[in-house]
Coordinates of C-alpha atoms and ligand atoms in Angstrom, one line a residue:
X1 CA 0.0 0.0 0.0
X2 CA 3.0 2.3 -0.3
X3 CA 2.0 3.7 -3.6
X4 CA -1.0 5.5 -5.0
X5 CA -4.0 4.0 -6.5
X6 CA -4.9 5.0 -10.1
X7 CA -8.4 4.1 -11.1
X8 CA -9.2 4.2 -14.8
X9 CA -12.9 4.2 -15.7
X10 CA -13.2 2.3 -19.0
X11 CA -17.0 3.0 -19.3
X12 CA -16.2 6.7 -19.2
X13 CA -13.7 6.2 -22.1
X14 CA -16.4 4.4 -24.1
X15 CA -19.0 7.1 -23.3
X16 CA -16.6 9.8 -24.4
X17 CA -16.0 8.1 -27.7
X18 CA -19.7 7.7 -28.3
X19 CA -20.3 11.4 -27.4
X20 CA -17.6 12.6 -29.9
X21 CA -19.0 10.2 -32.5
X22 CA -22.5 11.8 -32.0
X23 CA -20.8 15.3 -32.4
X24 CA -19.8 14.4 -35.9
X25 CA -22.7 12.6 -37.5
X26 CA -22.2 10.9 -40.8
X27 CA -18.5 10.8 -40.3
X28 CA -16.2 7.9 -39.2
X29 CA -14.9 8.5 -35.6
X30 CA -11.5 7.0 -35.1
X31 CA -9.5 6.8 -31.9
X32 CA -6.0 8.1 -31.2
X33 CA -4.2 5.8 -28.7
X34 CA -0.5 7.0 -29.1
X35 CA 1.8 7.1 -26.1
X36 CA 0.2 4.0 -24.5
X37 CA -3.3 5.3 -24.8
X38 CA -2.3 8.8 -23.4
X39 CA -0.6 7.0 -20.5
X40 CA -3.7 4.9 -19.5
X41 CA -2.7 1.6 -21.0
X42 CA -3.2 0.9 -24.7
X43 CA -4.0 -2.8 -24.1
X44 CA -6.9 -1.9 -21.8
X45 CA -8.2 1.3 -23.5
X46 CA -8.1 0.2 -27.2
X47 CA -10.3 -2.9 -26.8
X48 CA -12.9 -0.7 -25.0
X49 CA -12.8 1.8 -27.9
X50 CA -13.2 -1.0 -30.4
X51 CA -16.2 -2.4 -28.5
X52 CA -17.7 1.1 -28.5
X53 CA -17.5 1.1 -32.3
X54 CA -14.1 2.5 -33.3
X55 CA -12.8 0.8 -36.5
X56 CA -9.7 3.0 -37.1
X57 CA -6.9 3.7 -34.6
X58 CA -3.9 6.0 -34.7
X59 CA -0.5 5.6 -33.1
X60 CA 2.7 7.6 -33.3
X61 CA 5.3 5.0 -34.4
X62 CA 5.3 1.6 -36.0
X63 CA 6.4 -0.1 -32.7
X64 CA 3.2 1.2 -31.0
X65 CA 1.2 -0.2 -33.9
X66 CA 2.5 -3.7 -33.3
X67 CA 1.4 -3.6 -29.7
X68 CA -2.0 -2.4 -30.7
X69 CA -2.4 -5.1 -33.4
X70 CA -1.7 -7.7 -30.8
X71 CA -4.4 -6.1 -28.5
X72 CA -7.0 -5.7 -31.2
X73 CA -6.5 -8.5 -33.8
X74 CA -6.9 -8.2 -37.5
X75 CA -10.2 -6.4 -38.0
X76 CA -9.3 -2.7 -37.3
X77 CA -7.3 -0.3 -39.4
X78 CA -4.2 1.1 -37.7
X79 CA -2.6 4.3 -38.9
X80 CA 0.9 5.5 -38.0
X81 CA 1.4 9.3 -37.8
X82 CA 5.2 9.1 -38.1
X83 CA 4.8 7.5 -41.5
X84 CA 7.3 5.2 -43.0
X85 CA 10.7 5.7 -41.3
X86 CA 13.9 3.9 -42.2
X87 CA 13.7 0.3 -41.0
X88 CA 10.0 0.3 -40.5
X89 CA 9.0 -2.0 -43.4
X90 CA 9.0 -5.3 -41.5
X91 CA 6.8 -3.9 -38.7
X92 CA 4.5 -2.1 -41.1
X93 CA 4.1 -5.4 -43.1
X94 CA 3.9 -7.9 -40.3
X95 CA 1.3 -5.9 -38.4
X96 CA -0.6 -4.5 -41.4
X97 CA -0.1 -0.9 -40.3
X98 CA -0.9 2.0 -42.6
X99 CA 1.8 4.7 -42.5
X100 CA 0.8 8.3 -43.0
X101 CA 3.6 9.4 -45.4
X102 CA 5.0 12.8 -44.4
X103 CA 7.5 13.7 -47.1
X104 CA 8.5 12.8 -50.7
X105 CA 11.4 10.8 -49.1
X106 CA 8.9 8.7 -47.3
X107 CA 6.8 8.2 -50.5
X108 CA 10.0 7.0 -52.2
X109 CA 11.0 4.7 -49.3
X110 CA 7.5 3.2 -49.2
X111 CA 7.4 2.5 -52.9
X112 CA 10.9 0.9 -52.7
X113 CA 10.5 -1.1 -49.5
X114 CA 6.8 -2.0 -49.4
X115 CA 5.3 -1.7 -52.9
X116 CA 1.5 -2.3 -52.9
X117 CA 1.2 -1.9 -49.1
X118 CA -1.6 0.5 -48.1
X119 CA -0.6 4.1 -47.0
X120 CA -2.1 7.5 -46.3
X121 CA -0.7 10.9 -46.8
X122 CA -0.3 13.6 -44.1
X123 CA -0.3 17.2 -45.3
X124 CA 0.9 20.3 -43.6
X125 CA -1.9 22.9 -43.8
X126 CA -0.1 25.5 -41.6
X127 CA 1.1 24.0 -38.4
X128 CA 4.6 23.4 -39.8
X129 CA 5.2 20.3 -37.8
X130 CA 4.5 17.1 -39.7
X131 CA 3.3 16.4 -43.3
X132 CA 3.9 17.5 -46.8
X133 CA 3.7 21.1 -47.9
X134 CA 1.6 22.0 -50.9
X135 CA 4.6 22.0 -53.3
X136 CA 5.9 18.7 -52.0
X137 CA 2.5 17.1 -52.3
X138 CA 2.2 18.4 -55.8
X139 CA 5.5 16.8 -56.7
X140 CA 4.4 13.3 -55.6
X141 CA 0.7 13.5 -56.3
X142 CA 0.8 11.3 -59.4
X143 CA 2.6 8.6 -57.4
X144 CA 0.1 8.7 -54.5
X145 CA -3.2 8.3 -56.3
X146 CA -4.1 5.2 -54.2
X147 CA -3.6 6.8 -50.8
X148 CA -6.4 5.5 -48.5
X149 CA -6.5 8.6 -46.3
X150 CA -5.5 12.3 -46.6
X151 CA -5.0 14.0 -43.3
X152 CA -3.8 17.2 -41.7
X153 CA -3.7 18.6 -38.2
X154 CA -4.9 21.9 -36.7
X155 CA -2.6 24.0 -34.5
X156 CA -5.2 26.1 -32.6
X157 CA -8.4 24.0 -32.6
X158 CA -8.8 24.5 -28.9
X159 CA -9.4 28.2 -29.6
X160 CA -12.5 28.2 -31.7
X161 CA -12.1 31.9 -32.8
X162 CA -8.5 31.6 -33.7
X163 CA -8.1 32.7 -37.4
X164 CA -5.6 30.0 -38.1
X165 CA -8.4 27.4 -38.0
X166 CA -10.1 28.9 -41.1
X167 CA -6.8 29.4 -42.8
X168 CA -5.9 25.8 -42.3
X169 CA -9.3 24.6 -43.4
X170 CA -9.0 26.5 -46.6
X171 CA -5.4 25.3 -47.2
X172 CA -6.5 21.6 -46.6
X173 CA -9.4 22.0 -49.0
X174 CA -7.2 23.6 -51.6
X175 CA -4.7 20.7 -51.4
X176 CA -7.2 17.9 -51.3
X177 CA -10.3 18.9 -53.3
X178 CA -10.9 16.4 -56.1
X179 CA -8.3 14.0 -54.8
X180 CA -10.9 11.3 -54.2
X181 CA -9.5 9.7 -51.0
X182 CA -11.3 10.1 -47.6
X183 CA -10.1 13.1 -45.7
X184 CA -9.4 13.8 -42.0
X185 CA -8.6 17.2 -40.4
X186 CA -10.1 17.2 -36.9
X187 CA -8.7 15.9 -33.6
X188 CA -10.8 16.5 -30.4
X189 CA -10.8 20.3 -30.8
X190 CA -11.6 20.2 -34.5
X191 CA -14.4 17.8 -33.9
X192 CA -16.1 20.4 -31.6
X193 CA -15.6 23.2 -34.1
X194 CA -18.4 21.8 -36.3
X195 CA -19.4 20.2 -39.5
X196 CA -16.9 22.1 -41.8
X197 CA -14.0 20.4 -40.0
X198 CA -15.3 16.8 -40.0
X199 CA -14.7 15.6 -43.6
X200 CA -14.9 11.8 -43.7
X201 CA -13.1 10.9 -40.5
X202 CA -12.4 12.6 -37.1
X203 CA -9.3 11.7 -34.9
X204 CA -10.1 12.4 -31.3
X205 CA -7.5 11.6 -28.6
X206 CA -7.6 13.7 -25.4
X207 CA -11.4 14.0 -25.3
X208 CA -11.6 10.2 -25.0
X209 CA -9.6 10.4 -21.9
X210 CA -11.6 13.2 -20.3
X211 CA -9.5 16.2 -21.2
X212 CA -10.1 19.7 -22.5
X213 CA -11.2 21.1 -24.9
X214 CA -14.0 18.4 -24.6
X215 CA -15.8 20.2 -21.7
X216 CA -18.6 17.7 -21.6
X217 CA -16.2 14.7 -21.2
X218 CA -16.8 12.2 -18.4
X219 CA -13.8 12.1 -16.1
X220 CA -11.7 8.9 -16.6
X221 CA -9.0 9.0 -14.0
X222 CA -9.0 9.1 -10.2
X223 CA -5.7 9.2 -8.4
X224 CA -5.7 8.5 -4.7
X225 CA -2.5 8.9 -2.6
X226 CA -2.0 7.2 0.8
X227 CA -1.2 9.3 3.8
X228 CA 2.0 8.0 5.5
X229 CA 2.2 10.3 8.5
X230 CA 0.5 13.3 10.1
X231 CA 2.3 15.9 12.3
X232 CA 1.6 19.0 14.2
X233 CA 3.5 22.1 13.1
X234 CA 3.9 25.1 15.4
X235 CA 3.2 28.7 14.2
X236 CA 6.2 30.0 12.4
X237 CA 7.7 26.6 11.4
X238 CA 8.3 25.7 7.7
X239 CA 7.5 22.6 5.7
X240 CA 9.5 20.9 2.9
X241 CA 12.5 21.6 0.7
X242 CA 13.5 25.3 0.6
X243 CA 11.2 26.1 3.5
X244 CA 8.8 27.7 1.1
X245 CA 5.6 27.2 3.2
X246 CA 5.2 28.6 6.7
X247 CA 2.5 27.9 9.3
X248 CA 0.7 31.2 10.3
X249 CA -0.9 29.4 13.2
X250 CA -0.6 25.9 14.6
X251 CA -1.2 23.5 11.7
X252 CA -1.5 19.8 10.9
X253 CA 0.5 18.5 7.9
X254 CA -0.1 15.1 6.2
X255 CA 2.8 13.6 4.4
X256 CA 1.5 11.7 1.3
X257 CA 3.1 9.0 -0.9
X258 CA 3.6 10.4 -4.4
X259 CA 5.9 12.9 -6.0
X260 CA 7.5 14.2 -9.2
X261 CA 8.9 10.7 -9.9
X262 CA 5.2 9.6 -10.3
X263 CA 4.4 12.5 -12.7
X264 CA 3.1 14.9 -10.0
X265 CA 4.8 17.8 -11.6
X266 CA 7.0 19.8 -9.3
X267 CA 5.5 23.1 -10.4
X268 CA 2.3 22.1 -8.6
X269 CA 4.1 22.8 -5.2
X270 CA 2.2 25.3 -3.1
X271 CA -0.4 25.5 -6.0
X272 CA -2.5 22.3 -6.3
X273 CA -4.9 20.8 -3.8
X274 CA -5.7 17.3 -2.7
X275 CA -9.2 16.3 -1.7
X276 CA -10.5 14.5 1.4
X277 CA -13.8 13.5 -0.2
X278 CA -15.3 16.9 -0.9
X279 CA -12.9 19.0 1.3
X280 CA -9.9 20.6 -0.4
X281 CA -6.5 20.4 1.3
X282 CA -3.8 22.7 -0.2
X283 CA -0.3 21.4 -0.9
X284 CA 2.0 22.9 1.7
X285 CA 5.5 23.4 0.3
X286 CA 7.3 21.8 -2.6
X287 CA 6.7 18.5 -4.4
X288 CA 9.5 16.0 -3.5
X289 CA 10.5 13.0 -5.6
X290 CA 8.2 10.6 -3.7
X291 CA 6.3 12.7 -1.2
X292 CA 3.9 15.6 -0.9
X293 CA 3.0 17.6 2.2
X294 CA -0.6 18.7 2.6
X295 CA -2.3 21.1 5.0
X296 CA -5.0 19.1 6.7
X297 CA -5.5 21.5 9.7
X298 CA -9.2 21.9 9.0
X299 CA -10.0 18.1 8.9
X300 CA -11.5 16.5 12.0
X301 CA -10.1 13.2 10.9
X302 CA -7.4 12.5 8.2
X303 CA -8.5 9.8 5.8
X304 CA -6.2 7.0 4.7
X305 CA -6.1 8.4 1.1
X306 CA -6.3 11.9 -0.4
X307 CA -7.3 12.4 -4.0
X308 CA -5.1 14.4 -6.4
X309 CA -7.5 13.8 -9.3
X310 CA -11.1 12.7 -9.1
X311 CA -14.6 14.0 -9.1
X312 CA -13.6 17.4 -7.6
X313 CA -10.5 18.0 -9.5
X314 CA -10.0 17.1 -13.2
X315 CA -6.8 16.5 -15.1
X316 CA -7.2 20.0 -16.5
X317 CA -7.5 21.6 -13.0
X318 CA -4.3 19.8 -11.9
X319 CA -2.7 20.9 -15.2
X320 CA -3.6 24.5 -14.5
X321 CA -2.0 24.3 -11.1
X322 CA 1.2 23.1 -12.7
X323 CA 1.1 25.5 -15.7
X324 CA 0.7 22.7 -18.2
X325 CA -2.0 20.8 -20.1
X326 CA -4.0 17.7 -19.3
X327 CA -2.1 15.8 -22.0
X328 CA 1.1 16.1 -20.1
X329 CA -0.5 15.2 -16.8
X330 CA -1.9 11.9 -18.3
X331 CA 1.3 10.9 -20.2
X332 CA 3.4 11.7 -17.2
X333 CA 1.5 9.3 -14.9
X334 CA 4.1 7.1 -13.2
X335 CA 4.4 3.4 -13.3
X336 CA 4.6 3.0 -9.5
X337 CA 0.9 3.4 -9.0
X338 CA -1.3 0.4 -8.6
X339 CA -3.7 0.5 -11.5
X340 CA -7.3 -0.5 -11.2
X341 CA -9.5 -0.6 -14.2
X342 CA -13.3 -0.4 -13.7
X343 CA -16.1 -1.0 -16.3
X344 CA -15.3 -2.0 -19.8
X345 CA -16.6 -5.0 -21.8
X346 CA -18.1 -7.7 -19.7
Ligands
PLP1 C1 -2.3 13.5 -31.1 C2 -2.9 13.8 -32.4 C3 -4.3 13.7 -32.6 C4 -5.3 13.6 -31.4 O1 -5.3 14.9 -30.8 P1 -6.2 15.3 -29.5 O2 -6.0 16.8 -29.4 O3 -5.6 14.5 -28.4 O4 -7.6 14.9 -29.8 C5 -4.9 13.8 -33.9 N1 -4.0 14.0 -34.9 C6 -2.7 14.1 -34.8 C7 -1.9 14.3 -36.1 C8 -2.1 14.0 -33.6 O5 -0.8 14.1 -33.5

């Protein structure tokens, strides 16, 4: 019982997929499960998404695709955002993965190493991160007539009024109109922007796992941390490294198992709160590698566990306290927690 308990609600993942599917009627809703299903365990999360109805999945690299194929079997389509990198051909072939080709070099490599093997094309419509620019795409367009998917990614979809959204939409249309293949532009944010962004397929990731900008998402994770020790601190005494927190009056401090080695980002020190059921308890002092110190002066009784994430505090609330985003909170979740999966296919 030394470590925290991470509870992952698989029914909430399925409900979030269905809600995002309803938000884009008439369009295929895929599921993005890169980075081990955003840190929640690809082998547990992906089968739940497949049972909910997802038929297409996206991962970052070919290696992740192999693990996903083992979890899901032969029926689903698995796309690889990183495309076809040097040495990927055996994995792409053996696991029937569809690389999203990102450059003329990848187009040439794919034609040389895996002729006849399905592929998609990823286009850069203005984010300047991954995918072919308009002139590169024009130079290989004749060789990529049988692409099974054309995709691009929005840089600012979580800001609905950002002008780059419309600019990227126009650029994507300009590059792909008349190309014939199914198209995909929207991740979670783009799905919520509305019809114009949906094309034939949406690619939600973070919204499935309960994160912004999908405000209506059901929360997926609960993180409960065990209290190791409780002490009384006299007025004027300090708590933790650097003595950054001082008791104004006599206080009680709970020392809790969990720290930055578990993904509890150090910038949360003196900012985030833990919860004793519905009562908030502020962090007192800095986050250590394996320990947190929490002000529990106001509690009549200190419970065995305090929640860092749960019904009262979402991944995005915690992210705000750390100056980061829900994506980083989830993908930083440590491997020392006991993991408990609830719900899912029965
Ligand atoms: C990660 C990613 C997604 C999913 O994005 P979310 O914001 O998590 O929904 C979709 N498309 C691409 C290209 C990505 O890299």
